[in-house]
Coordinates of C-alpha atoms in Angstrom, one line a residue:
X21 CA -7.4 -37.7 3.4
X22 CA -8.2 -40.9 1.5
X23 CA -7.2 -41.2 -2.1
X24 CA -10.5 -41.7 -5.0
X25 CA -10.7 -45.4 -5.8
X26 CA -9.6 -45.5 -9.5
X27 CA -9.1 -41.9 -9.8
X28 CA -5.9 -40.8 -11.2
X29 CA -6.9 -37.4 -9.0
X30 CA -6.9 -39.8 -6.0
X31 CA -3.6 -41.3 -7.2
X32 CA -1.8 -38.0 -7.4
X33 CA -2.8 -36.9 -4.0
X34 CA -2.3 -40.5 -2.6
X35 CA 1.4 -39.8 -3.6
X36 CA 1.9 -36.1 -1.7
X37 CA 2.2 -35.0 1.5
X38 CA 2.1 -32.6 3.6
X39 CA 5.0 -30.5 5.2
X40 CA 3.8 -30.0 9.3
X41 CA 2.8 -26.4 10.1
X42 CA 5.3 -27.2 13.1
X43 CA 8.3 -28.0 11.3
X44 CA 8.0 -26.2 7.8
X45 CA 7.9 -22.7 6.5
X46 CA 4.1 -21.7 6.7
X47 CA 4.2 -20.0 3.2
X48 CA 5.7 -23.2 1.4
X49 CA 2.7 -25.1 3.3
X50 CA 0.1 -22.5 1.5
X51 CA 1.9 -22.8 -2.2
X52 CA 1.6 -26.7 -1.8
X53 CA -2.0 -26.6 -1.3
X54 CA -2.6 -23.5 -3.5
X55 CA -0.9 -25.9 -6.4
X56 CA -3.2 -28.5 -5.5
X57 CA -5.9 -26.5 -5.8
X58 CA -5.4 -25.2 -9.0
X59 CA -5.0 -29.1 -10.0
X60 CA -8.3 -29.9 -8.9
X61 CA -10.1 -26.4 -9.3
X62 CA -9.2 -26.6 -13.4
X63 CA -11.1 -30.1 -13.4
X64 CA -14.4 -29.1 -11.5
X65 CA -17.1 -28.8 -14.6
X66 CA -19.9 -29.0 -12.3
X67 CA -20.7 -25.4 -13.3
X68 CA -23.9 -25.5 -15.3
X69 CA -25.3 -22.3 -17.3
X70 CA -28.3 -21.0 -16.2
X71 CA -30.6 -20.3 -19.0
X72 CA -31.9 -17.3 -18.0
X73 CA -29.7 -15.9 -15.1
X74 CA -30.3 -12.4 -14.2
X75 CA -27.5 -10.0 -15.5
X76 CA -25.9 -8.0 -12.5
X77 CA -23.0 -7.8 -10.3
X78 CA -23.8 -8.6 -6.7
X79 CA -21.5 -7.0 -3.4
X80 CA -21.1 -8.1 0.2
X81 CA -20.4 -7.4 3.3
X82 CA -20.3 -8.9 6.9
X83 CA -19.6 -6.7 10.0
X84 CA -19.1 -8.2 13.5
X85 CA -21.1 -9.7 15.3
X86 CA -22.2 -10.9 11.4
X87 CA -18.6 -12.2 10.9
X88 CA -17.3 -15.2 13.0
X89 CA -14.1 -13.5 14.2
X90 CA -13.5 -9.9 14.8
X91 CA -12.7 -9.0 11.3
X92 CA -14.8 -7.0 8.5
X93 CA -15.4 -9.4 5.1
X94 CA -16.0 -7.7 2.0
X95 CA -16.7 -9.6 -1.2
X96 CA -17.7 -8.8 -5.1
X97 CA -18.5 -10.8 -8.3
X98 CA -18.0 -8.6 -11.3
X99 CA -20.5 -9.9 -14.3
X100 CA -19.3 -8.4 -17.4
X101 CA -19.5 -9.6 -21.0
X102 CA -18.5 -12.5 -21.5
X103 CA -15.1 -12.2 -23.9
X104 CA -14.5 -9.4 -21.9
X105 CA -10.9 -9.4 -20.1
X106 CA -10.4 -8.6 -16.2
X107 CA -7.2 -7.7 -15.0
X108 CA -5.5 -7.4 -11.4
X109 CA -3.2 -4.3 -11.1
X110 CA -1.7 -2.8 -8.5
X111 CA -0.3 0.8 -8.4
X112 CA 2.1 2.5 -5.1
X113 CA 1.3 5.4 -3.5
X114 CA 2.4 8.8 -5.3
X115 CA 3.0 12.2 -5.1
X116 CA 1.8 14.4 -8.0
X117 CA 2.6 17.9 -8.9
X118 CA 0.6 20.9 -8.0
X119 CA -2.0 21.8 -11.0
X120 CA -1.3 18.3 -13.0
X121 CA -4.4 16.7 -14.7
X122 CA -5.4 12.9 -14.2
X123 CA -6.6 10.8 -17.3
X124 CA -9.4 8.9 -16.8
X125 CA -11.5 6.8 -19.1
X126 CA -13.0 9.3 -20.9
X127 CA -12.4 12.8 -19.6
X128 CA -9.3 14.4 -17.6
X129 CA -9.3 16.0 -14.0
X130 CA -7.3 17.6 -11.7
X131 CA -5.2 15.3 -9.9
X132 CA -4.2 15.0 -6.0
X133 CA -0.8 16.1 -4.5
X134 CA -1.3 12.4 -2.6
X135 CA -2.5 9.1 -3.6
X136 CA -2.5 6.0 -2.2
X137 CA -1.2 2.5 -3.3
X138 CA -4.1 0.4 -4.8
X139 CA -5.0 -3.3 -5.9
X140 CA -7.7 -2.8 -8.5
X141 CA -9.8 -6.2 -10.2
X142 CA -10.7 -4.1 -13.7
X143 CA -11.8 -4.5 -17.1
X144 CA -8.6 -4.2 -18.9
X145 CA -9.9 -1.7 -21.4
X146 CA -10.7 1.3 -18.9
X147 CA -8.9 3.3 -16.3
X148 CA -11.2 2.3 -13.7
X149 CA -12.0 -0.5 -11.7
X150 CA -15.1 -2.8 -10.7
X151 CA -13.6 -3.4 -7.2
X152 CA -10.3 -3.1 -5.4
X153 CA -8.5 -2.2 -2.2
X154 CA -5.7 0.3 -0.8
X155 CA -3.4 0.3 1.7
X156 CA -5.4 2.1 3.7
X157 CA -7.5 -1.0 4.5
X158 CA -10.4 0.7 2.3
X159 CA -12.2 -1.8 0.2
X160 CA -14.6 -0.3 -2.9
X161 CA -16.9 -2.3 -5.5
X162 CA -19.6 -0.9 -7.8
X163 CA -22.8 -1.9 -9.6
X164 CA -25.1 -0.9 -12.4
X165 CA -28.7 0.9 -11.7
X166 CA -30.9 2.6 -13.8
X167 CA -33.6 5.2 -12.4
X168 CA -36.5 7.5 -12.9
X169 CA -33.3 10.1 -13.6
X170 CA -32.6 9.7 -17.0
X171 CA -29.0 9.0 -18.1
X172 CA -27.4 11.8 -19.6
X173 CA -25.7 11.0 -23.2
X174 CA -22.3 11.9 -23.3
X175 CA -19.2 11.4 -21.6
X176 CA -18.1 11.9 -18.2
X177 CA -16.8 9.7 -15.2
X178 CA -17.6 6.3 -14.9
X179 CA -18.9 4.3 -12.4
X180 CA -15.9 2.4 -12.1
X181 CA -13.2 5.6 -11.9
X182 CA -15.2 6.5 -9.3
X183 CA -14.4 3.2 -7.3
X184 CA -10.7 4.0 -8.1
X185 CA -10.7 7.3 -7.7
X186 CA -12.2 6.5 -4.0
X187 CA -9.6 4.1 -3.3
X188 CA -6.7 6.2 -4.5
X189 CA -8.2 9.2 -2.4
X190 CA -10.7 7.9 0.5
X191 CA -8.3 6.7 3.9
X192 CA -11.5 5.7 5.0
X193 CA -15.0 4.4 3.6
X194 CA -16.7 7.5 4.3
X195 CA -13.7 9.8 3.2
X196 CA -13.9 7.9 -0.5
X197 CA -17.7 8.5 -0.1
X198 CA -16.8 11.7 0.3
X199 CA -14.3 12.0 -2.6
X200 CA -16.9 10.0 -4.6
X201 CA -19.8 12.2 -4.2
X202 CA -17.8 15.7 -4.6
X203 CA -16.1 14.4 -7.9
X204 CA -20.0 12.8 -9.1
X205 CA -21.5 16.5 -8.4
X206 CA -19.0 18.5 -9.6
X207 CA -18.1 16.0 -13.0
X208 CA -21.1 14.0 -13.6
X209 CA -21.3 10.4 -14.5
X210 CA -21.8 8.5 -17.9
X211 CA -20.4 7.3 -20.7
X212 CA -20.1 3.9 -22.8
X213 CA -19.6 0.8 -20.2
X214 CA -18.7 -1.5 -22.2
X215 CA -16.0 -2.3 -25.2
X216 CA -18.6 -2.1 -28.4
X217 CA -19.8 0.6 -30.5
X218 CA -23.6 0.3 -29.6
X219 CA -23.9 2.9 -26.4
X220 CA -24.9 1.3 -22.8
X221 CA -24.5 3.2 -20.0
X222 CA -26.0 3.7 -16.6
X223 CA -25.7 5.0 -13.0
X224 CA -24.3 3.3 -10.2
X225 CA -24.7 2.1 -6.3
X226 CA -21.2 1.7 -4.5
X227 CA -20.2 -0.5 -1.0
X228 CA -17.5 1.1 0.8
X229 CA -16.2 -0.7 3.2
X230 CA -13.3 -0.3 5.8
X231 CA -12.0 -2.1 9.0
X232 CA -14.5 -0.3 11.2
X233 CA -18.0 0.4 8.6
X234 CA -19.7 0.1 5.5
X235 CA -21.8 2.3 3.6
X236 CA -24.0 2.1 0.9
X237 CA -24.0 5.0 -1.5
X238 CA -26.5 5.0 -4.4
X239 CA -26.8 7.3 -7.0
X240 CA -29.3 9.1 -9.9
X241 CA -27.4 11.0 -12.2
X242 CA -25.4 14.0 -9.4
X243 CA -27.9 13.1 -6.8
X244 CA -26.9 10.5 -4.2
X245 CA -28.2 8.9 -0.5
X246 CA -26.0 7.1 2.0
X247 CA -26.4 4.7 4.1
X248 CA -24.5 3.5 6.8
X249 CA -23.8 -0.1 7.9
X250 CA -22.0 -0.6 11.6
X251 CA -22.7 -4.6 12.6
X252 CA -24.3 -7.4 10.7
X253 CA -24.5 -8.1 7.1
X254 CA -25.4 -6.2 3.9
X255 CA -26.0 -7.0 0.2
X256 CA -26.2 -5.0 -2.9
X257 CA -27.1 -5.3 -6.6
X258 CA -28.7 -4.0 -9.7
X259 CA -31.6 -2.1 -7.6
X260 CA -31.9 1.0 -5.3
X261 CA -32.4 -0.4 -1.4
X262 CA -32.1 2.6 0.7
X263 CA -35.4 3.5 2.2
X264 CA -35.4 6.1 4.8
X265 CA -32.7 4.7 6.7
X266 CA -30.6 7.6 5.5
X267 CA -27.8 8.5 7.0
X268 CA -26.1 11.7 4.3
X269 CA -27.9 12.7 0.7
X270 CA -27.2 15.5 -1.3
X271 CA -28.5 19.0 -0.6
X272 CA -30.9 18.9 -3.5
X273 CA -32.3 15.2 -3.3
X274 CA -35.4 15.8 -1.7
X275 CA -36.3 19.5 -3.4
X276 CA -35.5 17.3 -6.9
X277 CA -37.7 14.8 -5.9
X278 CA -40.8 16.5 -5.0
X279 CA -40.8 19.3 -7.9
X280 CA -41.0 15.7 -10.3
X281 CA -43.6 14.8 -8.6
X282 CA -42.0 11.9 -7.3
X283 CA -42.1 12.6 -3.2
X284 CA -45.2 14.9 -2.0
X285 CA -43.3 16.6 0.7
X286 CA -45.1 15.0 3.5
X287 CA -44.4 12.3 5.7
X288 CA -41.6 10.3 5.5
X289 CA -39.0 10.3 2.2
X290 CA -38.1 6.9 0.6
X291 CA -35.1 7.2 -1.3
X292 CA -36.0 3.7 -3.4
X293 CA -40.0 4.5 -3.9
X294 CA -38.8 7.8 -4.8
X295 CA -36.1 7.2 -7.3
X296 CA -36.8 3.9 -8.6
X297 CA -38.3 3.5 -12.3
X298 CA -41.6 3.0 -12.6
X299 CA -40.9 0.6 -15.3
X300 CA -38.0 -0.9 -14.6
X301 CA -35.5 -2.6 -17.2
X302 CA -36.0 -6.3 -17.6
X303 CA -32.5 -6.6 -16.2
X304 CA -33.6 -5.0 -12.9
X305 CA -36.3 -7.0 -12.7
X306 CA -34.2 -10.2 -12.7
X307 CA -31.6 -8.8 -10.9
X308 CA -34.5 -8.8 -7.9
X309 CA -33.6 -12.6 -7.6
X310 CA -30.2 -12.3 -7.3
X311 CA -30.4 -9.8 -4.6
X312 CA -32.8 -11.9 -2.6
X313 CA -30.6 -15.0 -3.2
X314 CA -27.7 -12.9 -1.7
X315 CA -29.5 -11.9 1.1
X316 CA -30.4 -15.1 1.7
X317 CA -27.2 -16.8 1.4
X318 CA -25.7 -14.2 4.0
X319 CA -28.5 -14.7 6.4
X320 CA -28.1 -18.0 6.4
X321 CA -24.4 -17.6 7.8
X322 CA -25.1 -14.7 9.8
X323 CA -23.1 -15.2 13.1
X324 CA -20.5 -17.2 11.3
X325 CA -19.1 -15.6 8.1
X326 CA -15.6 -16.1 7.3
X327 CA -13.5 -15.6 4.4
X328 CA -14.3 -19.0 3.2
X329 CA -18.1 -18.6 3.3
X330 CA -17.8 -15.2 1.7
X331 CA -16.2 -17.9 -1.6
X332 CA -19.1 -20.0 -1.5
X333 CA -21.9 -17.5 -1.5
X334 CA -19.6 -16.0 -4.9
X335 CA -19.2 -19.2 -6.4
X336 CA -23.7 -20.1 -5.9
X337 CA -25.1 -20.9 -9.3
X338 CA -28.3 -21.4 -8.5
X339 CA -29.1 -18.0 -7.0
X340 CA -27.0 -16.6 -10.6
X341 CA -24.6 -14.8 -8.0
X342 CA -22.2 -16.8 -10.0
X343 CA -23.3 -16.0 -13.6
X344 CA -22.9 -17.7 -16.7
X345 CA -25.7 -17.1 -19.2
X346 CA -25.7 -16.2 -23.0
X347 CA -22.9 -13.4 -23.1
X348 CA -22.5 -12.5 -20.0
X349 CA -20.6 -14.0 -16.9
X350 CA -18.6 -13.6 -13.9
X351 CA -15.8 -11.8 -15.3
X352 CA -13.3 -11.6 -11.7
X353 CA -14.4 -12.2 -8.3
X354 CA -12.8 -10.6 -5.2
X355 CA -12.8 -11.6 -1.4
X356 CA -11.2 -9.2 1.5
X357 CA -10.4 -9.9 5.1
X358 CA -10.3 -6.6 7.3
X359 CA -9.1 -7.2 10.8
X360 CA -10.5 -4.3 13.5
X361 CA -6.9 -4.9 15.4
X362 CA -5.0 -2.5 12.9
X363 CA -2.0 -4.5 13.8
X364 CA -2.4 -6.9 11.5
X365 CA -2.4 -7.0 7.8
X366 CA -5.7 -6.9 5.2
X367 CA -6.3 -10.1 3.0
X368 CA -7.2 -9.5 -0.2
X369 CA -8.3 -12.1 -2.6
X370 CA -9.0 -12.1 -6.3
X371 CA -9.4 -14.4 -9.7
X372 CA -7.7 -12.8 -12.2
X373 CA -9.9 -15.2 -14.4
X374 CA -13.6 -15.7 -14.9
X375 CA -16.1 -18.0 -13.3
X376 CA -15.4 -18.6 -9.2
X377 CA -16.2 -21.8 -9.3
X378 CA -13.4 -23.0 -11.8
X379 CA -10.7 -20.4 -10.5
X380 CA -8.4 -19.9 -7.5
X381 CA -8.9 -17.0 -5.0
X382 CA -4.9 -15.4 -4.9
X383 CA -4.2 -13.5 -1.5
X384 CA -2.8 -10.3 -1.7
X385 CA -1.2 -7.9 0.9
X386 CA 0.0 -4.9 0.8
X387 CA 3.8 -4.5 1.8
X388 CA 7.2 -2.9 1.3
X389 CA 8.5 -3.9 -1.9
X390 CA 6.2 -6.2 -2.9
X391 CA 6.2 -7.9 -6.6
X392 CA 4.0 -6.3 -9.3
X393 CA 2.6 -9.3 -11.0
X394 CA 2.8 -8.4 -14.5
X395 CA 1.3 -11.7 -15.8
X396 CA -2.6 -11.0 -14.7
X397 CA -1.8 -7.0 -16.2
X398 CA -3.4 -7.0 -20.0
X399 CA -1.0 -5.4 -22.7
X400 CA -1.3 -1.8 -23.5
X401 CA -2.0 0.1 -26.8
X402 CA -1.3 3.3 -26.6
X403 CA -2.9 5.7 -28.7
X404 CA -3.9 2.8 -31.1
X405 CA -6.5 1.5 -28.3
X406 CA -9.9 1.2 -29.8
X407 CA -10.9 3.1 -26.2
X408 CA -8.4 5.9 -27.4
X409 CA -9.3 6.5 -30.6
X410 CA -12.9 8.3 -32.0
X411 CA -15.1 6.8 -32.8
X412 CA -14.7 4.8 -30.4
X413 CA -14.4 1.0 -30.2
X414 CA -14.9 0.7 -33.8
X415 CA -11.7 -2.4 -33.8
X416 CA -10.9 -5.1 -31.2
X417 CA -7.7 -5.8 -29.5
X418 CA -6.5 -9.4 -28.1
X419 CA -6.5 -8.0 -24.3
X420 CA -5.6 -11.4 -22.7
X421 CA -3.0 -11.4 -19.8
X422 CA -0.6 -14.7 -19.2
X423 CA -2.8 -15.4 -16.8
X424 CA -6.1 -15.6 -18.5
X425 CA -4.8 -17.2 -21.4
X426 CA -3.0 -20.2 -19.6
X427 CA -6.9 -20.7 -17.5
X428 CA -8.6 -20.6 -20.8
X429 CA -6.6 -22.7 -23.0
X430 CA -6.8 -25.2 -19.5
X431 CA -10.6 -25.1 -19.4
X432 CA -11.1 -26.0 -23.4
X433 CA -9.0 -29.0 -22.5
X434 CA -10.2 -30.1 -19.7
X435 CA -13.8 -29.9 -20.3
X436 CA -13.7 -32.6 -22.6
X437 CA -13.0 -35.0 -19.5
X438 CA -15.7 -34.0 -16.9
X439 CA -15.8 -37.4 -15.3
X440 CA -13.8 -36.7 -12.2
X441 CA -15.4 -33.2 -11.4
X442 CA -18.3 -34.6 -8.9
X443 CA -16.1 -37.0 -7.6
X444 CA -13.3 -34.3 -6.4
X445 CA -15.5 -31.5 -5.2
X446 CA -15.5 -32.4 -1.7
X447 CA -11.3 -32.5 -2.0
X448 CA -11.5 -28.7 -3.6
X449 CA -12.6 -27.6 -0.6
X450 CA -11.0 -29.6 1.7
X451 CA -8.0 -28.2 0.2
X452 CA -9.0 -24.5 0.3
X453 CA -10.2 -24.6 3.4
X454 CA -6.2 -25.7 4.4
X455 CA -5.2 -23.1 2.4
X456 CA -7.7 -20.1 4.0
X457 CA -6.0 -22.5 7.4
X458 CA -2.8 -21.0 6.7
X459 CA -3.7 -17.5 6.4
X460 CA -5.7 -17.3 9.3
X461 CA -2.7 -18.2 11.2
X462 CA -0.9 -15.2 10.3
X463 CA -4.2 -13.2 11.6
X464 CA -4.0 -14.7 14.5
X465 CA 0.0 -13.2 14.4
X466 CA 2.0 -16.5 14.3
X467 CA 3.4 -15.1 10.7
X468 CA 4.1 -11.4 10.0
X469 CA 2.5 -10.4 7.1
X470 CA 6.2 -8.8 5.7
X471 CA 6.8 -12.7 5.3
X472 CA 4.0 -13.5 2.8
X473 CA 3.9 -9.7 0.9
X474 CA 5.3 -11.8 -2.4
X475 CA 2.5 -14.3 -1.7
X476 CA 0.2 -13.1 -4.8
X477 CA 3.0 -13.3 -7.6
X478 CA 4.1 -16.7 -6.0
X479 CA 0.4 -17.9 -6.8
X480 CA 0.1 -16.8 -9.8
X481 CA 3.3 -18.0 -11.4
X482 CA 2.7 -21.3 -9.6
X483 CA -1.0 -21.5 -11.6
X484 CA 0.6 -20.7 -14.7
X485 CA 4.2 -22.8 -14.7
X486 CA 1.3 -25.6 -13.7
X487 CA -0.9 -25.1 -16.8
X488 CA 2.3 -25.0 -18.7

């Protein structure tokens, strides 16, 4: 690696060096780079905002022989409001008693005997979560659709309880399909999305993913249709994409569909030319581009997707996959590494702070004992919660973790002194590339995963003692 010629950047790296892989604990090796990262990540301004980006999330997935190695890849950018706080909080597995009641967002339900441990990327105002993982190797993420079924006022569960419900329920992709559908017909979904007064709501599409499938489940108000995804790659956003490649749907779909006049009964049913409105929200409409830029992007590294490229298609500005326009952008990102061989541990990688391109992916994996990183968990209200009290969300509350606060303060200063981004680009991902270097290593079973189970709380209180 050759220092930047009059580059302070170049200086500093000019100066380190690094421990051998042969002769040095692996995990230091991976907080040295993961440091350095953060260094350069926190001064690369090449992120422009797009003037008119569509507004959606976008989720991904690459199966064998889509992946390069023998491992499932599962990634999600969540695009939220732009003041908007995500936060990364994990929860162990639990036994509940017999007849207690769960709180969700909005409404209670009857809780499991069993549930299992969770990592969950979230807005910090809700119960539920945009996309997460559980120990089950079960990864879930969630996006917004509207469609010819109206959506019902009042409220019930969100989309995003559903993805944690699935993960705290589901040991598999189709079991949390499973637990998702049965708890969407028999509660309904809706309710305020979002932390302001003004009502927006809609209905959902989901990815489920585990070490062995995907599936796509997409839903109009109860109804749903499945689809299931065994090799190869798959993309999802703000639009309904299951055709008549249907692989489960609820008992009523098609009976629903042709007394609306929707579907005459004959020939073949199409779940999207069914369902889909026949004048569509603006925001559907530009979320076409995104889901064509996705599809794209995967395509384009079909054969070959790894971790890494499953970063880069998260962090693409110009396809808006990596939003930041007007008052929305990407508010957490998430990457996950499933391995078919069940002997070795799932990778989970998330933000904890908004835009991709100017944050570090943190792994995370689930062992005995681990840490519970308080400082990317908001603070908590109580009953004095704006979400908790009715009228709802008539007050604001400062919802910023350590975490957050520590990237934001570091991106008002340093975007006053852009002049080095272009020029240490190239070194950004040299040096996550070393980092993702490391971790393959331990799933190729030179490291045990038990050995790096701290790995996430190590990462995030280097990023923040660093911004300190």
């Amino acid at each position: 690696m050759h220092p930047l010629p009059g580059s302070s950047v170049g200086q500093t790296l000019a100066q380190l060096s690094f421990p051998s892989s042969e002769n040095a604990n692996r995990k230091n090796n991976i907080l040295i780079i993961f440091h350095l990262i953060v260094f350069i990540c926190n001064i690369d301004v090449l992120a422009h905002r797009m003037a008119e980006a569509p507004r959606s999330c976008d989720c991904f997935v690459s199966l064998p022989p889509g992946s390069r190695d023998d491992h499932v890849i599962f990634g999600k950018n969540s695009d939220r409001p732009r003041d908007e706080v995500q936060e990364v909080a994990s929860y162990p597995a639990a036994s509940h008693p017999p007849g207690s009641m769960l709180e969700c967002t909005y409404i209670q339900i009857p809780q499991v005997e069993q549930t299992h441990a969770v990592i969950l990327s979230k807005p910090a105002w809700m119960w539920g979560a945009e996309m997460g993982a559980n120990d089950q190797g079960v990864c879930i993420g969630n996006e917004a659709v509207w469609t010819r079924e109206p959506v019902c006022p009042g409220e019930a569960l969100l989309g995003m309880d559903l993805v944690r419900l699935g993960l705290e329920r589901g040991d598999s992709a189709w079991a949390a399909l499973a637990v998702i559908t049965g708890l969407l017909e028999q509660h309904g979904q809706g309710g305020p999305c979002r932390e302001d007064p003004e009502p927006f709501s809609y209905h959902n599409t989901f990815l489920l993913v585990d070490r062995n499938e995907a599936w796509v489940l997409e839903t109009a108000g109860r109804l749903w249709v499945a689809q299931k995804v065994t090799e190869g790659v798959k993309n999802i956003s703000n639009q309904l994409t299951i055709g008549a490649d249907i692989a489960a749907e609820h008992p009523e779909l098609r009976s629903v569909a042709q007394a609306q006049g929707w579907w005459d009964g004959e020939g073949e049913f199409n779940f999207s030319e069914a369902f889909s409105p026949e004048n569509p929200p603006a925001r559907m409409e530009m979320a076409k581009k995104r889901y064509k830029g996705g599809t794209e992007l995967l395509q384009q590294h079909d054969g070959s997707v790894t971790a890494e490229v499953m970063m880069s298609i998260l962090r693409d500005k110009p396809s808006g996959i990596c939003m930041d326009s007007g008052g929305f952008c990407t508010t957490g990102s998430m990457v996950s590494v499933l391995p078919k061989d069940t002997s070795l541990p799932c990778i989970h990688f998330f933000t904890a702070t908004p835009d991709p391109s100017r944050s570090i992916f943190k792994p995370f994996i689930f062992s005995e004992g681990s840490t519970r990183v308080l400082r990317v968990v908001s603070p908590q209200f109580g009953p004095d919660d704006p979400v908790r009290k009715q009228p709802r969300f008539q007050t604001q509350v400062d919802r910023r973790h350590d975490l957050y606060k520590a990237h934001q303060t570091a991106l008002n200063t340093l975007e006053t002194n852009p002049d080095e981004g272009l020029a240490i680009y190239e070194i950004l991902r040299d040096l996550e590339s070393q980092c993702l270097s490391e971790i393959s290593a331990m799933l190729s079973g030179e490291i045990s995963g038990d050995e790096l189970g701290d790995l996430f709380f190590d990462c995030v209180d280097t990023e923040i003692k660093f911004y300190e």
